Coordinates of N, CA and C in Angstrom, one line a residue:
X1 N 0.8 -1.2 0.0 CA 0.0 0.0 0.0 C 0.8 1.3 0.0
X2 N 1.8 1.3 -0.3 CA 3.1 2.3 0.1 C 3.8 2.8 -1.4
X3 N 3.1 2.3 -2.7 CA 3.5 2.5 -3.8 C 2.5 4.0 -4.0
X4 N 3.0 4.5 -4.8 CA 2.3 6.0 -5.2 C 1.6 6.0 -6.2
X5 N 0.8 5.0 -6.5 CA -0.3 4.7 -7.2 C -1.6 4.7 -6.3
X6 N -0.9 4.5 -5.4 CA -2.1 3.7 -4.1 C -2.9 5.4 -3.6
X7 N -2.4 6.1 -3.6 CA -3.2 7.5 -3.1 C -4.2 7.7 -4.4
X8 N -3.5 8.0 -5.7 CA -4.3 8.3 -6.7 C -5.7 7.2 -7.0
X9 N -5.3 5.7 -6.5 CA -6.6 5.0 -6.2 C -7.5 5.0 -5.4
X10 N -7.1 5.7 -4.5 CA -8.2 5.5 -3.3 C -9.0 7.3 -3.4
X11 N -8.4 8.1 -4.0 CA -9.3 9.7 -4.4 C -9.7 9.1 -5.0
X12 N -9.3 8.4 -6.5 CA -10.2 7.8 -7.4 C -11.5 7.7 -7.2
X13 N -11.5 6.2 -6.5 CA -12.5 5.9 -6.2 C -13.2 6.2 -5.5
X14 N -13.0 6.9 -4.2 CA -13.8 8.1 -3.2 C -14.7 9.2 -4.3
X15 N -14.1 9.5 -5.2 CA -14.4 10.8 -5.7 C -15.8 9.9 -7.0
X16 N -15.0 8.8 -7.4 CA -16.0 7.9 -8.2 C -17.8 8.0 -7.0
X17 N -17.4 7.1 -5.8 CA -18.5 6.8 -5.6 C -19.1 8.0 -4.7
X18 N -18.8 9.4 -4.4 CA -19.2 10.3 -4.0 C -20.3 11.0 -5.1
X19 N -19.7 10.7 -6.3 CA -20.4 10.9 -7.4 C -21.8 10.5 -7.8
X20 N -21.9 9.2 -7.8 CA -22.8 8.5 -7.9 C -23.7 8.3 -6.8
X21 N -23.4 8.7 -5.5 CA -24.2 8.9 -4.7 C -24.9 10.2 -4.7
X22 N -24.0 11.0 -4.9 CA -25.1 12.7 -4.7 C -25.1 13.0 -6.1
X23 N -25.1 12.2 -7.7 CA -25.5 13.3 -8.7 C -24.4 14.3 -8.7
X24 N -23.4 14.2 -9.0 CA -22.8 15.8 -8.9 C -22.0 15.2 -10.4
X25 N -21.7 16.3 -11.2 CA -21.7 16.4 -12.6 C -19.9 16.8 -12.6
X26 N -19.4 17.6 -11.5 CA -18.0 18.6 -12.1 C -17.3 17.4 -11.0
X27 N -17.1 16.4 -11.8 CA -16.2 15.6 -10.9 C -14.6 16.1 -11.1
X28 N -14.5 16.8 -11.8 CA -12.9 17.2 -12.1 C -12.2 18.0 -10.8
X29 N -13.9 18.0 -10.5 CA -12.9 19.0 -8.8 C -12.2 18.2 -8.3
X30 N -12.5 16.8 -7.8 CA -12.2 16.1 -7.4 C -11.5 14.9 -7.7
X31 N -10.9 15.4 -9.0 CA -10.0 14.5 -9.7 C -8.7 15.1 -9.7
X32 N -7.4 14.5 -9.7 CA -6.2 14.9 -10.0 C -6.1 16.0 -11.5
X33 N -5.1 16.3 -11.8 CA -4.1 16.7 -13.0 C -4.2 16.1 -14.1
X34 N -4.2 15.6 -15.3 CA -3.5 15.1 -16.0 C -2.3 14.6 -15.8
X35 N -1.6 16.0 -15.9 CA -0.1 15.9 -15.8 C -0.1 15.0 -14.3
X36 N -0.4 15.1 -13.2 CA -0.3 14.3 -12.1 C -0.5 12.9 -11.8
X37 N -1.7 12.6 -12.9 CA -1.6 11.4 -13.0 C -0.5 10.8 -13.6
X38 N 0.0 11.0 -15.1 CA 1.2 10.9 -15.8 C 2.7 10.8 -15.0
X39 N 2.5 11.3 -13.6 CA 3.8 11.6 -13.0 C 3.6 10.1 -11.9
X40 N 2.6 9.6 -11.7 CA 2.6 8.6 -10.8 C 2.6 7.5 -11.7
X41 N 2.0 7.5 -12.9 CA 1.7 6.0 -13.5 C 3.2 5.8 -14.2
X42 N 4.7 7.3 -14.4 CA 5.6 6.9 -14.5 C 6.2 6.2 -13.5
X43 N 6.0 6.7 -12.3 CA 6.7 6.0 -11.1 C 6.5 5.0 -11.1
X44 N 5.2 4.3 -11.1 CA 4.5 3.0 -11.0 C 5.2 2.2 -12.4
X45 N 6.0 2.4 -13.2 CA 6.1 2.2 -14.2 C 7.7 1.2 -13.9
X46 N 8.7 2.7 -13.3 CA 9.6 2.8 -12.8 C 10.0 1.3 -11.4
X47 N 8.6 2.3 -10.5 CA 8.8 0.5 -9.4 C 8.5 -0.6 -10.2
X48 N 7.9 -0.8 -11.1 CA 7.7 -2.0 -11.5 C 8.9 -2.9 -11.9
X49 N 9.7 -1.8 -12.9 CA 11.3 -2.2 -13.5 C 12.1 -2.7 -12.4
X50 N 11.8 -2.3 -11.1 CA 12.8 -2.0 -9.9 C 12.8 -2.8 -8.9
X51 N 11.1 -3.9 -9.3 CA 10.7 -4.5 -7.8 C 11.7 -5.7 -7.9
X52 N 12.3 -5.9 -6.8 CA 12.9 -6.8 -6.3 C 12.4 -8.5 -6.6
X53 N 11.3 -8.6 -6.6 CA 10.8 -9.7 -6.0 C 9.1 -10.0 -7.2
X54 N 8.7 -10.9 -7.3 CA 7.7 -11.4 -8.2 C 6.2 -10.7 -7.5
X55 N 6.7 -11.3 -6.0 CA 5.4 -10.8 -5.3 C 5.1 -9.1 -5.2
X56 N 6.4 -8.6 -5.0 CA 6.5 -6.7 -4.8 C 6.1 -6.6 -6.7
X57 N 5.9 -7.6 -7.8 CA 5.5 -6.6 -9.0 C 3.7 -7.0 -9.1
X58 N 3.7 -8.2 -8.1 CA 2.0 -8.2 -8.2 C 1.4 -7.7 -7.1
X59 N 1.9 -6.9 -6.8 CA 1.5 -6.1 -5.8 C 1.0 -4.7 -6.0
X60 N 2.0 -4.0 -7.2 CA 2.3 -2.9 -7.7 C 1.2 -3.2 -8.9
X61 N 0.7 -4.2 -9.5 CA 0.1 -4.5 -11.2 C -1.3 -4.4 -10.1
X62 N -1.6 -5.1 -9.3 CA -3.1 -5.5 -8.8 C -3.5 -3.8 -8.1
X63 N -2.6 -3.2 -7.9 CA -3.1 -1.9 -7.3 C -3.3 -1.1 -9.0
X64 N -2.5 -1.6 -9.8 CA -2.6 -0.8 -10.9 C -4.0 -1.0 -12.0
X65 N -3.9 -2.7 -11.6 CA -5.4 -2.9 -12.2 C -6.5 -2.0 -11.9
X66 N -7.2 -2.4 -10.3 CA -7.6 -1.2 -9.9 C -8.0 0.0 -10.4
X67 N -6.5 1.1 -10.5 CA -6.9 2.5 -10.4 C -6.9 2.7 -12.0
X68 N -6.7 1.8 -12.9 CA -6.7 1.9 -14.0 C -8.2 1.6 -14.7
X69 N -8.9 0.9 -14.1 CA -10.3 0.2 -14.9 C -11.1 1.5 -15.1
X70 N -11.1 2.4 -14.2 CA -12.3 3.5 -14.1 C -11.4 5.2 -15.0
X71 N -10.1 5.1 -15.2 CA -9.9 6.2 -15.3 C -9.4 6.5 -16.5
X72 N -10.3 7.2 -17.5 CA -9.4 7.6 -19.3 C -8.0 8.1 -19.1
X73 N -7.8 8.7 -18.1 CA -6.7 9.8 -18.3 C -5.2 8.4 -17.7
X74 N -5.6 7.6 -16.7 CA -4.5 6.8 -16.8 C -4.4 5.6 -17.9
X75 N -5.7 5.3 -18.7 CA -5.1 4.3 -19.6 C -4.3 5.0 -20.3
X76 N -4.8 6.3 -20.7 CA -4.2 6.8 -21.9 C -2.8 7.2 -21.6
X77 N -2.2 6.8 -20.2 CA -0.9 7.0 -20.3 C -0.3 5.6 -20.4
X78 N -0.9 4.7 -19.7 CA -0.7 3.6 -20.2 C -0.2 3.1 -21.6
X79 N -1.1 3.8 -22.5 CA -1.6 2.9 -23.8 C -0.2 3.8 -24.5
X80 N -0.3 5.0 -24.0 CA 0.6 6.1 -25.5 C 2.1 6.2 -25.0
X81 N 2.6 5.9 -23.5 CA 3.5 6.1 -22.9 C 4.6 5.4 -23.7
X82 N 6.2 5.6 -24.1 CA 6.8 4.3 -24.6 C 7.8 3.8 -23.7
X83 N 8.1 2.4 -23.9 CA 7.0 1.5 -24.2 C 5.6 1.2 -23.6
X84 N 4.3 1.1 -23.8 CA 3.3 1.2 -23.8 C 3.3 0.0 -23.0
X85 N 2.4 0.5 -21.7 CA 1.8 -1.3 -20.4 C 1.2 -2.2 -21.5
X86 N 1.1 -2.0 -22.8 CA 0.9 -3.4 -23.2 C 1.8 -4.3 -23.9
X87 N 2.4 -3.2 -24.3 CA 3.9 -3.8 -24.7 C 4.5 -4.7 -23.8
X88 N 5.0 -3.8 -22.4 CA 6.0 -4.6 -21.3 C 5.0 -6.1 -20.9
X89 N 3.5 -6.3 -20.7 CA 2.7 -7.0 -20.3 C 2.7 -8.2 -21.1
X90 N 2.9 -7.8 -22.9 CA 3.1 -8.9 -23.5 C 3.9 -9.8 -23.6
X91 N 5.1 -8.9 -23.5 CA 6.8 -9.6 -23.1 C 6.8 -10.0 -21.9
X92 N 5.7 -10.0 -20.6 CA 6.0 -10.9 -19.4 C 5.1 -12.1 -19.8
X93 N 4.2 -12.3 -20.3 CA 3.0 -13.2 -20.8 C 3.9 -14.1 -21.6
X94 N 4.8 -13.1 -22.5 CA 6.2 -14.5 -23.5 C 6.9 -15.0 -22.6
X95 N 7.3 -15.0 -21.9 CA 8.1 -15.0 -20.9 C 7.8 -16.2 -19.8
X96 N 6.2 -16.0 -19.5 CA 5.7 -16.9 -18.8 C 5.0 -18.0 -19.5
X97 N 5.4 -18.3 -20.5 CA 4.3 -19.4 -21.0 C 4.8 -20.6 -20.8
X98 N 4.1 -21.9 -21.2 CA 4.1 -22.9 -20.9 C 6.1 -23.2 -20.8
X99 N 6.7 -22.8 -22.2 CA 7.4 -23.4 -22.5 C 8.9 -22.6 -22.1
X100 N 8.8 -21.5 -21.4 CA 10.0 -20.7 -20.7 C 9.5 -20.5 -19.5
X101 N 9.0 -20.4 -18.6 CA 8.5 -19.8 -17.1 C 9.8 -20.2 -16.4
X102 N 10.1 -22.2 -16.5 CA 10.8 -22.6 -15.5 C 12.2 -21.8 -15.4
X103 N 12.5 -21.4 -16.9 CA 13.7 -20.3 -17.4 C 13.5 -19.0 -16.3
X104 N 12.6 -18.3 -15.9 CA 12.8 -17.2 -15.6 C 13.0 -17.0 -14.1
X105 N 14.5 -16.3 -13.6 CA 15.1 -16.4 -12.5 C 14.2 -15.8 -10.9
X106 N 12.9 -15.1 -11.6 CA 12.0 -14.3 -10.6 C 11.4 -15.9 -10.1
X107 N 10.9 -16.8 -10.8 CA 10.2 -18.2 -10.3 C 11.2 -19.0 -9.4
X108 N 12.4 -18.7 -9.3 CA 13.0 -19.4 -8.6 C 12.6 -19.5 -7.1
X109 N 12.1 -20.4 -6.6 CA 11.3 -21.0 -5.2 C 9.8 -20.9 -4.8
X110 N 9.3 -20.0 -6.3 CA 8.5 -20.4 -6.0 C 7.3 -21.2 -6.9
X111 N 6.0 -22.1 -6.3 CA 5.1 -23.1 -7.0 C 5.3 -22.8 -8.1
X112 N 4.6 -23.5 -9.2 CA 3.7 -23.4 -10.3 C 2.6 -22.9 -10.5
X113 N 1.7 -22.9 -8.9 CA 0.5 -21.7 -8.7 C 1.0 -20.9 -8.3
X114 N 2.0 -20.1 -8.2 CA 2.2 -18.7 -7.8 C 2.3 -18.4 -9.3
X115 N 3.3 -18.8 -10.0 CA 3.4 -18.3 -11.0 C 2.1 -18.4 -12.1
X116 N 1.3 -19.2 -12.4 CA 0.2 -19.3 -13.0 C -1.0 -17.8 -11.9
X117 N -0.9 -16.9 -11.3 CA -1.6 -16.5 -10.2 C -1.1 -14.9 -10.8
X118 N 0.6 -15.1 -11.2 CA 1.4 -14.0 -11.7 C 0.5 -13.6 -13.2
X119 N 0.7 -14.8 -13.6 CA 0.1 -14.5 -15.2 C -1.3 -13.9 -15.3
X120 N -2.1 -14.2 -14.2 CA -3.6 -14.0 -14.1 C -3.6 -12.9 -13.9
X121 N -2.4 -12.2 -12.9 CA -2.5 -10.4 -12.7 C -2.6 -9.2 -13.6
X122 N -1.3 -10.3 -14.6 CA -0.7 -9.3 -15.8 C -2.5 -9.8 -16.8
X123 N -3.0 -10.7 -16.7 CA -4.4 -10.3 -18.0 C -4.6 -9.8 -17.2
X124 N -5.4 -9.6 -15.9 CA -6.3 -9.0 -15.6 C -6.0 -7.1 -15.5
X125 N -4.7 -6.6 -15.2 CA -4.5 -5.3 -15.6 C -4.6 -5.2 -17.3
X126 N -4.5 -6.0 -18.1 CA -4.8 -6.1 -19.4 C -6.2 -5.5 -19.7
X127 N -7.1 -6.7 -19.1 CA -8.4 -6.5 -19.2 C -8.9 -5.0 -18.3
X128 N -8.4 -4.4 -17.2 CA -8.7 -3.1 -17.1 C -8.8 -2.4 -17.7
X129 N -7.4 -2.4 -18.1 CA -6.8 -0.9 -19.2 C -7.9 -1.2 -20.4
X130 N -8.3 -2.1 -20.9 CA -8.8 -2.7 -22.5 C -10.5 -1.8 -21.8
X131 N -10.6 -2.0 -20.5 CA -12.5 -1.9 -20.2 C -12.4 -0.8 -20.4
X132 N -13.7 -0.1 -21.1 CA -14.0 1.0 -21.9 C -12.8 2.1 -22.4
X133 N -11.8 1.1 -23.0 CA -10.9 2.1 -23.6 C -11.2 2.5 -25.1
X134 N -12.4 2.3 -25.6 CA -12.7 2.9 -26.7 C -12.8 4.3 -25.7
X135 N -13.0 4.6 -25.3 CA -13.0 6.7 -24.7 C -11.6 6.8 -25.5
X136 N -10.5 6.3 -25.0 CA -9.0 7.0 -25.5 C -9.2 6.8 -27.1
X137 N -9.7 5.9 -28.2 CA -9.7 5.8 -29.1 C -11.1 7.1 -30.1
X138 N -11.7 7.0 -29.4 CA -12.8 7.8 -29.8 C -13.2 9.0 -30.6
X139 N -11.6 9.3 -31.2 CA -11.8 11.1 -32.1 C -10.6 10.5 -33.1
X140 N -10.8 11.4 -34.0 CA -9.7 11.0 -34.7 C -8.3 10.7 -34.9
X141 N -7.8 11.1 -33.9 CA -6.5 10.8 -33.3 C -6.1 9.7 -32.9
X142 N -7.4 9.1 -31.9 CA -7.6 8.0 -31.8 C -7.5 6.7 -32.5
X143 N -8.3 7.1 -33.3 CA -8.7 5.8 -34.2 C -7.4 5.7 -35.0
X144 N -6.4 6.5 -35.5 CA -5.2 6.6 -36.0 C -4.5 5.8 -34.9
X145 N -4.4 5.8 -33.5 CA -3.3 5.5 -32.9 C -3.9 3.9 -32.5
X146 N -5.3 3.6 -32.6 CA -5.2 2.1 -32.8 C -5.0 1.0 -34.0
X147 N -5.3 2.5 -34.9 CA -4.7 1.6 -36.3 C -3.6 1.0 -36.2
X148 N -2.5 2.0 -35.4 CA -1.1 1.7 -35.2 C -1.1 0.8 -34.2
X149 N -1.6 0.1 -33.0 CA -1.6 -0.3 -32.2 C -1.9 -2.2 -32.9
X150 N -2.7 -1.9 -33.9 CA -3.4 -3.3 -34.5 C -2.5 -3.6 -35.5
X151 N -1.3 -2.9 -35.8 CA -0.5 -3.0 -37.1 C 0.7 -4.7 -37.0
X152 N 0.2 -5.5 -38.3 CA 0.7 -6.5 -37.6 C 2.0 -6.8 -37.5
X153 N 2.9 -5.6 -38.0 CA 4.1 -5.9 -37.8 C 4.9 -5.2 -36.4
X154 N 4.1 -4.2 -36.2 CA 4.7 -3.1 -35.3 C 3.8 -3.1 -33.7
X155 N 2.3 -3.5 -34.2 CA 1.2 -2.9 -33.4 C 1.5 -3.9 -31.8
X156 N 1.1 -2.9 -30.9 CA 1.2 -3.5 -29.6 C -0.1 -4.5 -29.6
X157 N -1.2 -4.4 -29.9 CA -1.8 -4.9 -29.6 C -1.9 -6.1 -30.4
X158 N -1.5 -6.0 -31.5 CA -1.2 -7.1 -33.0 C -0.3 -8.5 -32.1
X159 N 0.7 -8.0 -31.6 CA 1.7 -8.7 -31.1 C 0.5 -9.2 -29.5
X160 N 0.5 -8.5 -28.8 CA -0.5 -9.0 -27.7 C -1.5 -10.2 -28.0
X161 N -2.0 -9.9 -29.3 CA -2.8 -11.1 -30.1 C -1.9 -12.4 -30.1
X162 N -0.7 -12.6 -30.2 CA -0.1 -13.6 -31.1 C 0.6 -14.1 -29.4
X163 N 0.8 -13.4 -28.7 CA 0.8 -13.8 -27.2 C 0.3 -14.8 -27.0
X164 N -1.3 -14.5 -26.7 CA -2.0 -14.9 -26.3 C -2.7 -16.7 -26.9
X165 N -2.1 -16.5 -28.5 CA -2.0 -17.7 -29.0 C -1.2 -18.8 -28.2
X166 N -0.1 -18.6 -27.5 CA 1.1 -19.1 -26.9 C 0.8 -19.3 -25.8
X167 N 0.4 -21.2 -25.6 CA 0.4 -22.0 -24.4 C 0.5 -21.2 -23.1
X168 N 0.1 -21.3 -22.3 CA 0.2 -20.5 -20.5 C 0.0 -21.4 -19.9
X169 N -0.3 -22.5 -20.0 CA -0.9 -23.8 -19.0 C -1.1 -25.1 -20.2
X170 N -1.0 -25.8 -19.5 CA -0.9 -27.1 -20.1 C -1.5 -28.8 -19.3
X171 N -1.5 -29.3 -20.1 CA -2.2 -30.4 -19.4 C -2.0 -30.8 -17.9
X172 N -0.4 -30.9 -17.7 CA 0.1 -31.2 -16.3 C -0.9 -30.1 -15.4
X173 N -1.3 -29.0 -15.6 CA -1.5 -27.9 -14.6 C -3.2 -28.2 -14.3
X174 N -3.9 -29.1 -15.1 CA -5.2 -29.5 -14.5 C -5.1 -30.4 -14.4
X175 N -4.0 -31.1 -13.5 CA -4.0 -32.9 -12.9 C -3.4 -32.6 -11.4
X176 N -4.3 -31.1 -10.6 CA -3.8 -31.3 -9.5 C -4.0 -30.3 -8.8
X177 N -3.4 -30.0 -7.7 CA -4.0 -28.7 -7.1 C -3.9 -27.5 -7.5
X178 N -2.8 -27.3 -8.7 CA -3.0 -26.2 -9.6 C -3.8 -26.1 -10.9
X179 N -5.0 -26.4 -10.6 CA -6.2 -26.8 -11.6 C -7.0 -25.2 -11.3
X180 N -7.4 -24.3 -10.1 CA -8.1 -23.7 -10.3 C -7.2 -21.9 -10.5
X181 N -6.1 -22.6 -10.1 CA -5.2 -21.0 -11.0 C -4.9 -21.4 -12.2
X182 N -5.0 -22.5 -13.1 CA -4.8 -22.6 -14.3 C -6.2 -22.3 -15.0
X183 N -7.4 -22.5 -14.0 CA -8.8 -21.8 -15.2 C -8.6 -20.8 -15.0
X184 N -8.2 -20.1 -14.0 CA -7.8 -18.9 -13.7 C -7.5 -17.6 -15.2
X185 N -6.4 -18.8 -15.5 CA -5.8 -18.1 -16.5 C -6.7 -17.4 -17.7
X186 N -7.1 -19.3 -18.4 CA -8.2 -19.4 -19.6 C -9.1 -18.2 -19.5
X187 N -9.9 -18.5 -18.0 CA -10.9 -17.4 -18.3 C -10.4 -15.8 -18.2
X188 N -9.1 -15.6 -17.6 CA -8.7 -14.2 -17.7 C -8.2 -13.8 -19.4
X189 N -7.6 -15.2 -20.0 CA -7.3 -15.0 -21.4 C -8.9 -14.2 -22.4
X190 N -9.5 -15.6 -22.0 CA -10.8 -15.2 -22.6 C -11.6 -13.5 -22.3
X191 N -11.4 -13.0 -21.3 CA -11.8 -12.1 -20.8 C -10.9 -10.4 -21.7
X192 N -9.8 -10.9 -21.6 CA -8.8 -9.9 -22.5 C -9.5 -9.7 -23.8
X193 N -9.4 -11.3 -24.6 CA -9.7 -11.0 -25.7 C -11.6 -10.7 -26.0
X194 N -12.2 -10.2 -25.0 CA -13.6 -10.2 -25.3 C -13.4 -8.3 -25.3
X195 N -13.0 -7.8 -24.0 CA -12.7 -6.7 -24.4 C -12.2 -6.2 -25.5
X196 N -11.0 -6.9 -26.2 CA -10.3 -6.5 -27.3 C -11.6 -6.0 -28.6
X197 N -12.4 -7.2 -28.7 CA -13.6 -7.5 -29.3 C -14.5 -6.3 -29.2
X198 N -15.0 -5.7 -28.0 CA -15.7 -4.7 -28.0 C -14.9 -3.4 -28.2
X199 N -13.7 -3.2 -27.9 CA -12.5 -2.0 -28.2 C -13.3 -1.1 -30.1
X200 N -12.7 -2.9 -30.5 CA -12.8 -2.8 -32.4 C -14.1 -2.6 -32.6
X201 N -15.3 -3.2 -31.9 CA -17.0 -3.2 -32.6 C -16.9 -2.1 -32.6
X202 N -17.1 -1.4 -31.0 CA -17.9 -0.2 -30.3 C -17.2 1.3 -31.9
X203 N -15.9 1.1 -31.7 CA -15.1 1.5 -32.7 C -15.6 2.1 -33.8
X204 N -15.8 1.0 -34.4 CA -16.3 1.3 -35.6 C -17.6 0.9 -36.0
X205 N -18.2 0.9 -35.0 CA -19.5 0.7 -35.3 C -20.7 1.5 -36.5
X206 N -20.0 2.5 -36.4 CA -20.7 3.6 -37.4 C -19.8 3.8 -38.3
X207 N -19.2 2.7 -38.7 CA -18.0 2.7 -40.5 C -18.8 1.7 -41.2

C-alpha cells in the first residue's frame, strides 16, 4: 500500500463513488491533474522495473489494475507512454508461457501456482486498461493511434494477439492442485480478448 499509485486510487475511487451517490456532474474537482496522473503511472512504471521480487510486482500491477479500470486519463498514459503497459505485459505473458517460465530467475522457489496467479495479474491489468478504452480511441486521433496499435508488424496490440495464442498452461497444470489458477488463467485470457472484441466493434461501429 506504500506505492504511489495507491493514493491516486483510493481519491479515485472516493471521488467515483461520491459521485454516484449525490449526482454531482464537475467531478474534475475532485480528480487529479493530468499531468499528475502521468507523474505517478511513471513512477508506477519505474517501481515495477525495480521490484525486487515477483510478489512486490504483483502487488504494484493488482493496485494498478484497480486505479486503471475507471480512469481515461490513466489508460491513456498507459496505452501512449513508450513503451506502452501493453507492450511490457506482453513480453512478461512471452516470458511466462508454458514453455520458458521454468527459465525465468524471478520463479526461482516459487510453485507453479504462484506463477500461473502471476500471469492471471498481468491479464487482468490487461483487461482493465482494455474496459472501456474505446473513450482513448474515440476522435480522430484515436482511431489513428489504434490503427497503429493493431498493425501487424509493429502494433502492440497485434503482437499482444499472437501472445495470447502461446500455451500459458498445459495439461500437467489441471492434474492437480494447480487446476483452479490454471482456469484462472483461460478465463482471464478469454476475458482480455472479449474486451479487445468490444474496443474494435464499439469503434467502428458507425463505418
Amino acid at each position: 500500500e506504500g506505492s504511489r499509485v495507491h493514493h491516486y486510487l483510493d481519491l479515485s475511487w472516493q471521488a467515483h463513488l461520491q459521485c454516484q451517490l449525490y449526482g454531482w456532474t464537475k467531478r474534475e474537482k475532485l480528480k487529479m491533474s493530468p499531468a499528475r496522473i502521468k507523474e505517478l503511472y511513471t513512477d508506477l512504471r519505474t517501481d515495477l522495473g525495480n521490484a525486487a521480487t515477483l510478489q512486490s510486482r504483483v502487488d504494484l500491477l493488482d493496485e494498478l489494475a484497480h486505479a486503471i479500470r475507471f480512469s481515461k486519463e490513466l489508460k491513456q498514459s498507459a496505452i501512449t507512454q513508450s513503451p506502452s503497459l501493453i507492450t511490457w505485459i506482453t513480453a512478461q505473458l512471452r516470458k511466462f508461457s508454458v514453455d520458458k517460465w521454468k527459465l525465468q530467475p524471478e520463479v526461482e522457489g516459487l510453485t507453479r501456482q504462484e506463477s500461473l496467479q502471476y500471469v492471471t495479474v498481468l491479464l487482468e491489468t490487461l483487461r482493465n486498461l482494455l474496459f472501456q478504452s474505446w473513450k482513448v480511441f474515440h476522435t480522430h486521433d484515436g482511431r489513428d493511434l489504434l490503427e497503429g496499435l493493431m498493425d501487424t508488424r509493429q502494433g502492440a496490440l497485434a503482437h499482444l494477439l499472437t501472445a495470447l495464442w502461446v500455451p500459458m498452461v498445459d495439461k500437467a497444470d489441471f492434474e492437480g492442485k494447480d487446476t483452479p489458477a490454471a482456469l484462472e488463467v483461460l478465463h482471464s485470457v478469454m476475458a482480455v480478448l472479449y474486451e479487445l472484441l468490444i474496443v474494435t466493434s464499439e469503434l467502428y461501429a458507425d463505418n
